[in-house]
XYZ file of C-alpha atoms in Angstrom:
170
model
C -0.280 -0.575 -0.004
C 2.814 2.166 0.816
C 4.596 1.293 -2.116
C 1.433 1.995 -4.408
C 1.310 5.549 -2.634
C 4.618 6.317 -3.540
C 4.629 4.845 -7.352
C 1.690 6.667 -8.099
C 0.465 9.663 -6.150
C 0.397 13.410 -7.230
C 1.391 14.566 -4.224
C 4.097 11.955 -3.284
C 5.037 13.190 -6.404
C 5.338 16.820 -5.022
C 6.930 15.218 -2.152
C 9.543 13.167 -3.830
C 10.337 16.161 -6.880
C 11.062 18.922 -2.688
C 12.958 15.052 -1.766
C 14.835 14.860 -5.423
C 16.143 18.533 -5.763
C 17.881 18.435 -2.013
C 19.384 15.275 -2.260
C 20.719 16.819 -5.664
C 21.507 20.213 -4.398
C 23.924 18.038 -1.602
C 25.430 16.765 -4.328
C 26.068 19.113 -6.494
C 27.467 21.438 -3.886
C 29.785 18.732 -2.980
C 30.711 17.803 -6.719
C 31.436 21.661 -7.588
C 34.109 22.161 -4.143
C 35.810 19.559 -5.440
C 36.037 19.981 -8.819
C 36.408 24.109 -8.661
C 38.340 23.846 -5.619
C 41.295 22.759 -7.452
C 42.500 20.562 -4.264
C 40.547 17.721 -4.107
C 42.091 14.229 -3.771
C 41.340 11.712 -2.923
C 44.288 9.631 -1.413
C 45.177 10.980 2.243
C 40.503 10.309 1.859
C 41.807 5.962 0.261
C 44.899 5.517 3.553
C 42.936 7.501 5.895
C 39.800 4.790 5.572
C 42.558 2.240 5.472
C 43.981 3.593 8.740
C 40.477 3.527 9.989
C 40.086 -1.039 9.699
C 42.761 -1.772 12.666
C 42.476 -1.211 16.014
C 40.335 -2.275 18.530
C 36.420 -0.675 17.400
C 37.773 0.345 13.203
C 35.939 2.205 11.667
C 36.709 0.508 7.925
C 35.412 -3.411 7.647
C 38.797 -5.275 6.558
C 37.194 -6.416 3.137
C 36.948 -3.257 2.147
C 39.989 -1.608 2.764
C 41.608 -4.177 1.311
C 39.430 -3.092 -2.374
C 41.113 0.389 -1.130
C 45.037 -0.274 -0.843
C 44.249 -2.885 -3.817
C 42.178 -0.906 -6.080
C 41.042 1.905 -5.752
C 44.343 4.000 -3.741
C 46.839 2.989 -7.105
C 44.039 4.286 -9.053
C 43.357 7.466 -7.028
C 43.233 9.383 -9.892
C 41.158 8.165 -10.624
C 38.955 7.447 -8.392
C 39.809 11.641 -7.795
C 37.821 12.398 -10.780
C 34.650 9.790 -10.526
C 34.415 11.523 -7.339
C 34.169 14.667 -8.071
C 32.303 15.079 -11.671
C 30.063 11.368 -10.587
C 28.493 13.949 -7.114
C 27.979 17.093 -9.564
C 26.253 15.154 -12.610
C 24.250 13.000 -10.392
C 23.350 16.136 -8.691
C 22.287 17.931 -11.591
C 20.739 14.859 -12.659
C 18.537 14.773 -9.484
C 17.997 18.652 -9.383
C 17.114 17.770 -13.512
C 14.587 14.791 -12.782
C 16.341 13.250 -15.917
C 17.310 9.939 -15.248
C 15.927 9.867 -12.107
C 16.125 6.631 -10.688
C 20.057 5.994 -12.538
C 21.818 9.011 -10.785
C 19.884 8.193 -7.164
C 21.445 4.635 -7.918
C 24.466 6.694 -8.640
C 24.353 8.797 -5.813
C 23.900 5.973 -3.040
C 26.499 3.450 -4.480
C 28.540 6.136 -3.051
C 26.902 7.018 -0.275
C 27.803 3.646 0.496
C 31.523 3.628 -0.475
C 31.475 6.984 2.351
C 30.149 5.064 5.092
C 32.136 1.735 4.379
C 34.951 4.436 3.813
C 34.086 5.207 7.441
C 32.516 8.190 7.234
C 29.577 8.792 9.137
C 28.030 12.873 8.353
C 25.056 12.956 6.262
C 25.913 10.105 3.884
C 23.266 8.166 5.874
C 20.479 10.912 5.440
C 20.817 10.797 2.339
C 20.471 6.818 2.038
C 17.976 7.450 3.920
C 16.318 9.747 1.049
C 17.761 7.910 -1.663
C 15.459 4.270 -1.367
C 12.394 5.937 -1.718
C 13.561 7.502 -4.241
C 15.038 4.208 -6.045
C 11.582 3.179 -4.660
C 9.283 5.991 -6.321
C 10.495 4.825 -9.216
C 9.044 7.095 -12.099
C 6.931 8.787 -9.836
C 10.575 10.290 -7.887
C 11.219 12.361 -11.741
C 7.762 13.579 -12.338
C 8.092 16.809 -12.458
C 10.982 17.125 -13.614
C 12.452 15.978 -17.666
C 11.645 12.380 -17.320
C 8.118 13.869 -17.923
C 9.541 13.778 -21.079
C 12.026 11.988 -21.271
C 11.261 8.636 -20.322
C 7.962 8.482 -22.295
C 10.238 9.720 -25.028
C 12.284 7.026 -25.021
C 10.102 4.471 -24.647
C 8.656 5.611 -28.184
C 11.650 5.505 -29.964
C 13.177 2.467 -28.822
C 15.236 1.037 -31.382
C 14.181 -2.237 -31.668
C 10.866 -2.172 -30.380
C 7.876 -4.778 -31.079
C 6.745 -3.409 -34.195
C 10.108 -3.270 -35.491
C 10.549 -6.780 -34.549
C 7.095 -8.000 -36.567
C 8.555 -6.061 -38.978
C 12.310 -7.753 -39.555
C 10.004 -10.900 -38.959
C 8.162 -10.902 -41.935
C 10.752 -9.620 -44.395
């Protein structure tokens, strides 16, 4: 019943729009600050996360620290780029309501990566709100560009049922 409400109700779409823009603004400003600041480098953060995996009460689980050491730290320049531009682009997409579900999914993946790395901040709050956006599906972007983009893409699939039938007749 609740899922049906957030997936189909116009009032829910309005509330989701507010939440979507709020989360988008958080991502946009975080990414923009990193891009324009010119000093963001994920290397220190990654090393700090690995250091937090040891001790009596580690904030970072060992499996995640292993991933960071083996994959992220050797490619810190790539991860720096992905974080900066990922945050910025997720923010723009959520604010505009374009490809909302995909943007929310990418945002929640980044939130979990930050949480796994021992950073709490606003990430848990953002995860909670983003879960509602993802569960709401199309309704989360109904009052955004998805209102026009999604139907357009559905009507202009490269191969839809009509084309399949025509191709089968040839």
